[in-house]
mmCIF file of N, CA and C in Angstrom:
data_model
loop_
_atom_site.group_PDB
_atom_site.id
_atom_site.type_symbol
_atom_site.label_atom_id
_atom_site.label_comp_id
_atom_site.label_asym_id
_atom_site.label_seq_id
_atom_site.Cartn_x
_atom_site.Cartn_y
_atom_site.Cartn_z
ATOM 1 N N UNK A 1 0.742 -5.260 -5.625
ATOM 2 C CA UNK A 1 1.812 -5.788 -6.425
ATOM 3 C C UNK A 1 2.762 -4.677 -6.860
ATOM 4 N N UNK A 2 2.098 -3.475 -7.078
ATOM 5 C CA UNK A 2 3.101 -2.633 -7.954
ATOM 6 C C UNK A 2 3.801 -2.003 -6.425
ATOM 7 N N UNK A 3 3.359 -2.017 -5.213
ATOM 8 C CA UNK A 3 3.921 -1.619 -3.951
ATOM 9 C C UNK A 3 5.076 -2.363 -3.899
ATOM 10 N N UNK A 4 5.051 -3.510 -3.898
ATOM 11 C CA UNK A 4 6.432 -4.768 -4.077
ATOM 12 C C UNK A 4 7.374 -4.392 -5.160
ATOM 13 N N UNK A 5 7.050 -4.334 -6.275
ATOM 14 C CA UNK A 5 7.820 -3.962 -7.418
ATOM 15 C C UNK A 5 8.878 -2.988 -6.772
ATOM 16 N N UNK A 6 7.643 -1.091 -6.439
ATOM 17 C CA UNK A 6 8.410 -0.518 -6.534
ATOM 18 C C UNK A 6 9.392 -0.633 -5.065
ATOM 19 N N UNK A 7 9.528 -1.248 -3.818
ATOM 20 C CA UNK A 7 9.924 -1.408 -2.496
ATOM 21 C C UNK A 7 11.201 -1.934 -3.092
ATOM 22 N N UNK A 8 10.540 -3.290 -4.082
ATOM 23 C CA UNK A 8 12.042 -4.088 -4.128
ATOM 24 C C UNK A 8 13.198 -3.106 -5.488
ATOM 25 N N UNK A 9 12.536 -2.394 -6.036
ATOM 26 C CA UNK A 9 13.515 -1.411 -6.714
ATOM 27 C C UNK A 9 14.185 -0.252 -5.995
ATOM 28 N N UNK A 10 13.372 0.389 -5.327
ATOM 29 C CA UNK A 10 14.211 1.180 -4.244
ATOM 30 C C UNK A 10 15.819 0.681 -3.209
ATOM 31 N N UNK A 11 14.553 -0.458 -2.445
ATOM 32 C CA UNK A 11 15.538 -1.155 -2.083
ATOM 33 C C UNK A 11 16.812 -1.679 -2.187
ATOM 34 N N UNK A 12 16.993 -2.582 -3.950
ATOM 35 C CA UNK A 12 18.121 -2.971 -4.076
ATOM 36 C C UNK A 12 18.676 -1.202 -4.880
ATOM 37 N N UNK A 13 18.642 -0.354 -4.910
ATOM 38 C CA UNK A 13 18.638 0.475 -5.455
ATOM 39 C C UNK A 13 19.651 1.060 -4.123
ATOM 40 N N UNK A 14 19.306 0.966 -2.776
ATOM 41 C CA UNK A 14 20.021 0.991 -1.309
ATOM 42 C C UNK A 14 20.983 0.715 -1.529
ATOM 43 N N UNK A 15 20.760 -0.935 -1.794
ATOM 44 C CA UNK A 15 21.732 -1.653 -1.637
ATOM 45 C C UNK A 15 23.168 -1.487 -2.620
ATOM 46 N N UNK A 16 22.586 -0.455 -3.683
ATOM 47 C CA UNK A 16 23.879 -0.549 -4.649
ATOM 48 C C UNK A 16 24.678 0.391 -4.143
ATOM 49 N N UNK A 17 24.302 1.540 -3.746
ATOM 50 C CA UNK A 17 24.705 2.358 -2.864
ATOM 51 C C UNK A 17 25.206 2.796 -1.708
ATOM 52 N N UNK A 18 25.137 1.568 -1.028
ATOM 53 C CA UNK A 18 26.167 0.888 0.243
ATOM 54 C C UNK A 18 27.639 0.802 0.126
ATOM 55 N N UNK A 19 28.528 1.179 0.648
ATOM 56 C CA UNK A 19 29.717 0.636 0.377
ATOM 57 C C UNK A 19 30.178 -0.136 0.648
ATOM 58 N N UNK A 20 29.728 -1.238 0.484
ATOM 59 C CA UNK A 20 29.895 -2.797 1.329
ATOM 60 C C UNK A 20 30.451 -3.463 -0.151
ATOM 61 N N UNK A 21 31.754 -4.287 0.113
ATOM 62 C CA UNK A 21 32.626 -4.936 -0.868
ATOM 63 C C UNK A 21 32.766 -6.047 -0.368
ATOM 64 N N UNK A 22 31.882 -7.537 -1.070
ATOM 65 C CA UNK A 22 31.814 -8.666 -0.360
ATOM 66 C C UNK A 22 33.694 -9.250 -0.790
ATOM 67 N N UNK A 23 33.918 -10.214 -0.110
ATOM 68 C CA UNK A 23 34.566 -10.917 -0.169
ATOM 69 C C UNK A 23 34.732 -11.706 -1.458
ATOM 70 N N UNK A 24 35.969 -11.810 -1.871
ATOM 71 C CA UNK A 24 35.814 -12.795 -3.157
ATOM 72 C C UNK A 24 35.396 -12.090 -4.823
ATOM 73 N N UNK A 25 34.828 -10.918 -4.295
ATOM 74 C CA UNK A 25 34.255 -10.224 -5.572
ATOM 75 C C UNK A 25 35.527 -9.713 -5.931
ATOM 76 N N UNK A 26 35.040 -9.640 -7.180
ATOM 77 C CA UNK A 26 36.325 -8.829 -8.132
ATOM 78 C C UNK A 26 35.713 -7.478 -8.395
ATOM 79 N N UNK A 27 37.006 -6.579 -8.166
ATOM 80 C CA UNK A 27 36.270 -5.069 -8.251
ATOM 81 C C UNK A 27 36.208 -4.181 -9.535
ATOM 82 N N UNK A 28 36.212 -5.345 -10.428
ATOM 83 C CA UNK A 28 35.728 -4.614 -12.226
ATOM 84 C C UNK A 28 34.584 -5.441 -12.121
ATOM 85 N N UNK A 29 33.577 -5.938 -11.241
ATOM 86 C CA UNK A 29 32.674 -6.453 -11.388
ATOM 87 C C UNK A 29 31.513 -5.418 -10.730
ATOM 88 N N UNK A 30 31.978 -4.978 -10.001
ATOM 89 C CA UNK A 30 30.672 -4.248 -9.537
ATOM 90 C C UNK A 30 30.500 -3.112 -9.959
ATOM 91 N N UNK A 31 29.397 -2.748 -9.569
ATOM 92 C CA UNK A 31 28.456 -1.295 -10.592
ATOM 93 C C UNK A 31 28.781 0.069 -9.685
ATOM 94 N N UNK A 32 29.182 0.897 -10.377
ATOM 95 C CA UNK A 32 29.405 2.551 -9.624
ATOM 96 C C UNK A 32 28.059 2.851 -9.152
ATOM 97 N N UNK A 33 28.020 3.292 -8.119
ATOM 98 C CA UNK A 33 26.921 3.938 -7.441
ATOM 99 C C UNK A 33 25.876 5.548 -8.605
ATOM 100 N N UNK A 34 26.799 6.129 -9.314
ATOM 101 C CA UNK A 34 26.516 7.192 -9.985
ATOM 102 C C UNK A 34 25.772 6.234 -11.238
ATOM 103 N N UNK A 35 26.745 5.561 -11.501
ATOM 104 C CA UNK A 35 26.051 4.404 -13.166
ATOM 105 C C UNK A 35 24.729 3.738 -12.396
ATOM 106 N N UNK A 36 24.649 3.611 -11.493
ATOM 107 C CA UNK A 36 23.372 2.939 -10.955
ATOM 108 C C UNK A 36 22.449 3.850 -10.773
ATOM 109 N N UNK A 37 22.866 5.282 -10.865
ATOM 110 C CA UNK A 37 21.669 6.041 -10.349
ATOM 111 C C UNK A 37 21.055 6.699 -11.682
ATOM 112 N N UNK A 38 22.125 6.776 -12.596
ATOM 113 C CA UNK A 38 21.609 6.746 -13.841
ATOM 114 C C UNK A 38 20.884 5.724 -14.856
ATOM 115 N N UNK A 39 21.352 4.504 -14.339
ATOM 116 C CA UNK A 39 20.673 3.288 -15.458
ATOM 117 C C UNK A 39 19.036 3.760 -14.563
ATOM 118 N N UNK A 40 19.095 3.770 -13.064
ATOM 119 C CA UNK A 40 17.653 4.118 -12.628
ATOM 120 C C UNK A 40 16.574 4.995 -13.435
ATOM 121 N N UNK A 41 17.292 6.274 -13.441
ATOM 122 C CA UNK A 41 17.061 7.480 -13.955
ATOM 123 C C UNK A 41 16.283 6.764 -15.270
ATOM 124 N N UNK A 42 17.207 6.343 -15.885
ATOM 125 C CA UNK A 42 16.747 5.818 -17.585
ATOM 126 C C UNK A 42 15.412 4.729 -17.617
ATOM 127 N N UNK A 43 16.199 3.606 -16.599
ATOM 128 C CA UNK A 43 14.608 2.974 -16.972
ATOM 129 C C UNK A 43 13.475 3.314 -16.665
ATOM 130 N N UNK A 44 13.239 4.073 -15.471
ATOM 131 C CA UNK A 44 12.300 5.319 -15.296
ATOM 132 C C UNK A 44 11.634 5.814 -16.412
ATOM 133 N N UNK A 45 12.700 6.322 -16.973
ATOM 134 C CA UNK A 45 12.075 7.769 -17.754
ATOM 135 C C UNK A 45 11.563 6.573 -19.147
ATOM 136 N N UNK A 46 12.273 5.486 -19.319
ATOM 137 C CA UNK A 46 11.498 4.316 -20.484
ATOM 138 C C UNK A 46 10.171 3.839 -19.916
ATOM 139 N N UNK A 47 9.676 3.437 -18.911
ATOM 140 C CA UNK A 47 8.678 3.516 -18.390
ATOM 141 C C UNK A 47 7.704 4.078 -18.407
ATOM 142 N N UNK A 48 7.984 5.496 -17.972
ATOM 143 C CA UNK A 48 6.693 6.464 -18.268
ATOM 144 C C UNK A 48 6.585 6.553 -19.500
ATOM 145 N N UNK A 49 7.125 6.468 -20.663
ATOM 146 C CA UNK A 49 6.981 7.445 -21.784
ATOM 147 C C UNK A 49 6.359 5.889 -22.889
ATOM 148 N N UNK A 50 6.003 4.688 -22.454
ATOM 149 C CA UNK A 50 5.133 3.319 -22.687
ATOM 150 C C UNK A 50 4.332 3.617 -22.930
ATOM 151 N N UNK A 51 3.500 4.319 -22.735
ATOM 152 C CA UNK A 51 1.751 4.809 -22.574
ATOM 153 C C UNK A 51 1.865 5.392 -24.328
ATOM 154 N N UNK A 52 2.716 6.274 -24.769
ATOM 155 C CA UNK A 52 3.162 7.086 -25.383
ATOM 156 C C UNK A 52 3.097 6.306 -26.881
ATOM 157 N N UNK A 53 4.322 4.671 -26.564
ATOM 158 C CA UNK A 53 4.218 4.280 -27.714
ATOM 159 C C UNK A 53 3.423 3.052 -27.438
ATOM 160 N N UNK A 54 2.867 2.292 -26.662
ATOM 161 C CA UNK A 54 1.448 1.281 -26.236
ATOM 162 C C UNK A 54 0.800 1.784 -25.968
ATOM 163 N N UNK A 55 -0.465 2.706 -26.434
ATOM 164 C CA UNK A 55 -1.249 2.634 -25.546
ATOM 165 C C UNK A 55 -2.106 1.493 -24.861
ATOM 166 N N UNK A 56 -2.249 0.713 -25.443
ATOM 167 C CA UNK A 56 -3.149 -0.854 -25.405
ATOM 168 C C UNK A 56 -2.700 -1.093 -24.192
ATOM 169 N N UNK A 57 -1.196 -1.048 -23.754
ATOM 170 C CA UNK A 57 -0.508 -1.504 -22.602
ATOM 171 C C UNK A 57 -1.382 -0.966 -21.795
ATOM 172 N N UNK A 58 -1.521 0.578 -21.814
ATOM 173 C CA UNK A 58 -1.818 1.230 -20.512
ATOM 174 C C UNK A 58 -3.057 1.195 -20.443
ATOM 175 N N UNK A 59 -4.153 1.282 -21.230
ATOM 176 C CA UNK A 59 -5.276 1.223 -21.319
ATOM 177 C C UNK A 59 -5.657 -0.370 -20.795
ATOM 178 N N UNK A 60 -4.815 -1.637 -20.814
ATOM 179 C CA UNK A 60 -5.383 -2.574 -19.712
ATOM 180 C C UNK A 60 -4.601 -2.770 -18.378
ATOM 181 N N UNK A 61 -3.755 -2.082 -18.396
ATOM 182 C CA UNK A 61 -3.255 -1.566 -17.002
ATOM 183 C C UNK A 61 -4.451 -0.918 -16.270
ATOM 184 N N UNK A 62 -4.864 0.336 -16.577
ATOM 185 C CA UNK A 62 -5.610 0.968 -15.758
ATOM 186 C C UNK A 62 -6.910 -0.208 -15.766
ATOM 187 N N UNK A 63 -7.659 -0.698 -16.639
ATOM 188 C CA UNK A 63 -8.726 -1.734 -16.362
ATOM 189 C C UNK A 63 -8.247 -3.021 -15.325
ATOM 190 N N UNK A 64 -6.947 -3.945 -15.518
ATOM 191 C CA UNK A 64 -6.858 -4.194 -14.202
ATOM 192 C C UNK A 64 -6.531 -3.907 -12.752
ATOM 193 N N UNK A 65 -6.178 -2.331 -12.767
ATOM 194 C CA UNK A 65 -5.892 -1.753 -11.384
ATOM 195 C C UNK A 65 -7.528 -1.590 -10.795
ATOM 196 N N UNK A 66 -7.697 -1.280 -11.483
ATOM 197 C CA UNK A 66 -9.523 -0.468 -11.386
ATOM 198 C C UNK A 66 -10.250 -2.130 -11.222
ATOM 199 N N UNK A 67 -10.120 -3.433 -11.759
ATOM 200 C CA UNK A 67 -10.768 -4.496 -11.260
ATOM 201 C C UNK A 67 -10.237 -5.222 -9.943
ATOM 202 N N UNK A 68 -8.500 -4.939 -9.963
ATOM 203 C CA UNK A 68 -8.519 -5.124 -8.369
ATOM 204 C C UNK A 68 -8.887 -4.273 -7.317
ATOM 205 N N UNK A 69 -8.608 -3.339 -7.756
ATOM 206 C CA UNK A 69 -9.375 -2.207 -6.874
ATOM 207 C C UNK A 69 -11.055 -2.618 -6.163
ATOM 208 N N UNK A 70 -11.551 -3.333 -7.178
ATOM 209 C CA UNK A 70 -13.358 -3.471 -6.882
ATOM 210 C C UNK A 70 -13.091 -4.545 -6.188
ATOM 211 N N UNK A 71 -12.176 -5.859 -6.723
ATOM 212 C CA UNK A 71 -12.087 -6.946 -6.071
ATOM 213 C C UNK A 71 -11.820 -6.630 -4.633
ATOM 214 N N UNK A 72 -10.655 -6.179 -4.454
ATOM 215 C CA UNK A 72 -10.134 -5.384 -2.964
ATOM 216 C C UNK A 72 -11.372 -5.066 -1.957
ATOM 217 N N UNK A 73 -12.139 -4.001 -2.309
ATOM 218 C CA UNK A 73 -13.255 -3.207 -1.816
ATOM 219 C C UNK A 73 -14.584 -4.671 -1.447
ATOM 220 N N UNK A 74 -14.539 -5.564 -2.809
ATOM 221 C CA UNK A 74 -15.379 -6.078 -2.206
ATOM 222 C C UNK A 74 -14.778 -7.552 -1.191
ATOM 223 N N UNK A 75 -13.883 -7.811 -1.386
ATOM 224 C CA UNK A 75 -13.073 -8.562 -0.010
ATOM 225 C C UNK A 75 -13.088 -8.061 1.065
ATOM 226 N N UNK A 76 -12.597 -6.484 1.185
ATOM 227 C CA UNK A 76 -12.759 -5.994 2.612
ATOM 228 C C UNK A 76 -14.097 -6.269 2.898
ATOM 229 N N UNK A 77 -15.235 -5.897 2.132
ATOM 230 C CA UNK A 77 -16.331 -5.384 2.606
ATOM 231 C C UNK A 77 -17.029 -7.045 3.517
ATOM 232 N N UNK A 78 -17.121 -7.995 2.319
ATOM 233 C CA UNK A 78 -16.745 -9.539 2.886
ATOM 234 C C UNK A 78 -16.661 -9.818 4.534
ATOM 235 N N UNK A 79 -15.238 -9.403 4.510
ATOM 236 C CA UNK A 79 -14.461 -10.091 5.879
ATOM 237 C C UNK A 79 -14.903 -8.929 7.018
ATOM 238 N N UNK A 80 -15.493 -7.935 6.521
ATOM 239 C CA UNK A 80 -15.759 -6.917 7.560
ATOM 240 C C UNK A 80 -16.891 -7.772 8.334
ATOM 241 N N UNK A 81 -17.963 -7.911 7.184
ATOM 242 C CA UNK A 81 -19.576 -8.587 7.516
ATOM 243 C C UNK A 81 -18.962 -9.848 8.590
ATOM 244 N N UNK A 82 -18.331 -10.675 8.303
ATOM 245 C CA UNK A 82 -17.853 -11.967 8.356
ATOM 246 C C UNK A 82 -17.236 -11.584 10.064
ATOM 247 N N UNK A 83 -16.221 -11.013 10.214
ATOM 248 C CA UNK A 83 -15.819 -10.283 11.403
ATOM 249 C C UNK A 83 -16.997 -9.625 12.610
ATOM 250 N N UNK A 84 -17.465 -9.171 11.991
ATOM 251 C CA UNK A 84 -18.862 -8.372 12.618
ATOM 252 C C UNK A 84 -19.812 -9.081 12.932
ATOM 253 N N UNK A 85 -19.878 -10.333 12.200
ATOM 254 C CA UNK A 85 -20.630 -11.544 12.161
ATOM 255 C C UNK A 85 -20.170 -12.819 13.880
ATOM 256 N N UNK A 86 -18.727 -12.837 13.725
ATOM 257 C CA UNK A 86 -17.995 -13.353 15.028
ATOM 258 C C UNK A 86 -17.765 -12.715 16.027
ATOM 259 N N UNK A 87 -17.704 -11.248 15.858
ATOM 260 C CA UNK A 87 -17.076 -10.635 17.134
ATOM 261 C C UNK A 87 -18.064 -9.488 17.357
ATOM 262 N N UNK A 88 -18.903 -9.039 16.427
ATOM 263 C CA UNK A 88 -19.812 -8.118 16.944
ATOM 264 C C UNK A 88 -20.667 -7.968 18.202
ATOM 265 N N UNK A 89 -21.576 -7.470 18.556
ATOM 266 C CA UNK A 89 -22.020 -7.049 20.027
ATOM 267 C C UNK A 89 -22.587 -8.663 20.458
ATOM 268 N N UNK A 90 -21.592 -9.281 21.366
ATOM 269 C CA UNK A 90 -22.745 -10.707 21.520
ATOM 270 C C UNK A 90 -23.479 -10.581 22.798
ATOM 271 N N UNK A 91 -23.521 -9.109 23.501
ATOM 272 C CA UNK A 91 -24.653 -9.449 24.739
ATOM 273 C C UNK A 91 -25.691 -8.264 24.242
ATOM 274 N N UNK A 92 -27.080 -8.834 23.872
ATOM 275 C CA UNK A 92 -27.617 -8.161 23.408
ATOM 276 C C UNK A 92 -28.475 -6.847 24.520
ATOM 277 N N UNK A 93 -28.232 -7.649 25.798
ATOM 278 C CA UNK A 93 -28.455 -6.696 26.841
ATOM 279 C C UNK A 93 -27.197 -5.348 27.251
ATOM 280 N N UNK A 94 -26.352 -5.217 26.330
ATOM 281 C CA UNK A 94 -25.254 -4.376 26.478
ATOM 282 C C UNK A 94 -25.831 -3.239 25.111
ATOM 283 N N UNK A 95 -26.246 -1.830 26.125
ATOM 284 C CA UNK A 95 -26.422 -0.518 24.921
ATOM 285 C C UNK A 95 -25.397 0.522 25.352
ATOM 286 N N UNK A 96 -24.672 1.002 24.542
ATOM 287 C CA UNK A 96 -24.231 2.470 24.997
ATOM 288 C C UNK A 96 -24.740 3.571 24.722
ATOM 289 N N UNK A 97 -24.344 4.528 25.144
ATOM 290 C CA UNK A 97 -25.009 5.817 24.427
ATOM 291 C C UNK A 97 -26.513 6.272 24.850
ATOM 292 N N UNK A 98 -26.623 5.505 26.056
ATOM 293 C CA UNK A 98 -27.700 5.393 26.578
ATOM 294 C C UNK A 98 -28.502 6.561 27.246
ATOM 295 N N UNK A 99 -29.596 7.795 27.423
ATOM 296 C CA UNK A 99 -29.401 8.698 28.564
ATOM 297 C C UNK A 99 -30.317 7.994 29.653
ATOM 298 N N UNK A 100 -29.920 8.719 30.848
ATOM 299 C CA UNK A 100 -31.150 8.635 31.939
ATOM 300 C C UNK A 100 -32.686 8.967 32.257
ATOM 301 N N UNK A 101 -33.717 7.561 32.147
ATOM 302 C CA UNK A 101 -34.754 8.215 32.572
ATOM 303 C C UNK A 101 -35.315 9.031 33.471
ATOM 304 N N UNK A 102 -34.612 9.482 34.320
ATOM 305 C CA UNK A 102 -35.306 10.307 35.400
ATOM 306 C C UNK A 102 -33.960 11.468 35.140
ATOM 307 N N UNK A 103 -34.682 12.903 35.193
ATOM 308 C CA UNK A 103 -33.190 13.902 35.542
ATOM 309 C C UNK A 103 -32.708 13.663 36.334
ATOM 310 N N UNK A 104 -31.540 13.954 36.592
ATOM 311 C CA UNK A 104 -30.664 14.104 37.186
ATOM 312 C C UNK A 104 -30.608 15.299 38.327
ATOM 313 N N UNK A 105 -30.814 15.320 39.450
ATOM 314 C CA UNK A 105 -31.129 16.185 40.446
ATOM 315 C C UNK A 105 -29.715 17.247 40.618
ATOM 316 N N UNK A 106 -29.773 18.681 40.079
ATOM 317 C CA UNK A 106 -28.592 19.294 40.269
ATOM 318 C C UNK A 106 -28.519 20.064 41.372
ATOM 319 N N UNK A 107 -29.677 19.891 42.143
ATOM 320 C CA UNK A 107 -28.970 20.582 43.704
ATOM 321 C C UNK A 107 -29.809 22.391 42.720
ATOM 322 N N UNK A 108 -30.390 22.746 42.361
ATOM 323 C CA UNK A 108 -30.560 24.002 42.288
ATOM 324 C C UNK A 108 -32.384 23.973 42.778
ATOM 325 N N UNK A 109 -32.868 24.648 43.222
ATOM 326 C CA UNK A 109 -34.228 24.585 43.552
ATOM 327 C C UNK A 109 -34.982 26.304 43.206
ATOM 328 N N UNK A 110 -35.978 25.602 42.280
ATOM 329 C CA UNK A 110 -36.814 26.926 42.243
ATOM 330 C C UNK A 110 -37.621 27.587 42.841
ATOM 331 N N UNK A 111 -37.281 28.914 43.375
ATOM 332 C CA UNK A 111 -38.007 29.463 44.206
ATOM 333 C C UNK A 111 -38.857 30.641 43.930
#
């Protein structure tokens, strides 16, 4: 989730920074590229400095990153079994890694 957040802030963050002037817009309507890189700058720096005056905020932030995190781990682990379960080795007469019972004759003879 916070991957999305931050993609779609970058992103339109691109987009302000484009010089693309739609049609129809009025040009005391749109935002300077520099004022955009500063309102960024700012809500940024209001962001980090949350922890500072919530901690409560951040302290169940990190408890639900850390419970999806386990949730995550144990979903993969799930669909791995589940996967491994459908597609794993189905001829049980198939080994790799196998060596040869008899050596292998290299052509050298002891004399």
């Amino acid at each position: 989730m916070g991957f999305l957040i931050k993609t779609a802030f970058w992103f339109s963050l691109v987009l302000l920074l484009l010089p693309i002037s739609p049609e129809g817009t009025d040009p005391e309507a749109t935002v300077d590229p520099l004022e955009a890189v500063f309102a960024a700058r700012a809500a940024i720096s209001d962001v980090s400095s949350m922890c500072e005056r919530q901690p409560g905020v951040c302290e169940t932030g990190r408890a639900a990153v850390q419970t999806i995190g386990v949730r995550a781990r144990e979903s993969a682990r799930i669909a791995y079994e589940l996967l491994d379960d459908q597609f794993g080795q189905s001829d049980p007469a198939l080994t790799t890694g196998t060596v040869a019972t008899e050596p292998a004759d290299t052509g050298a003879t002891a004399d």
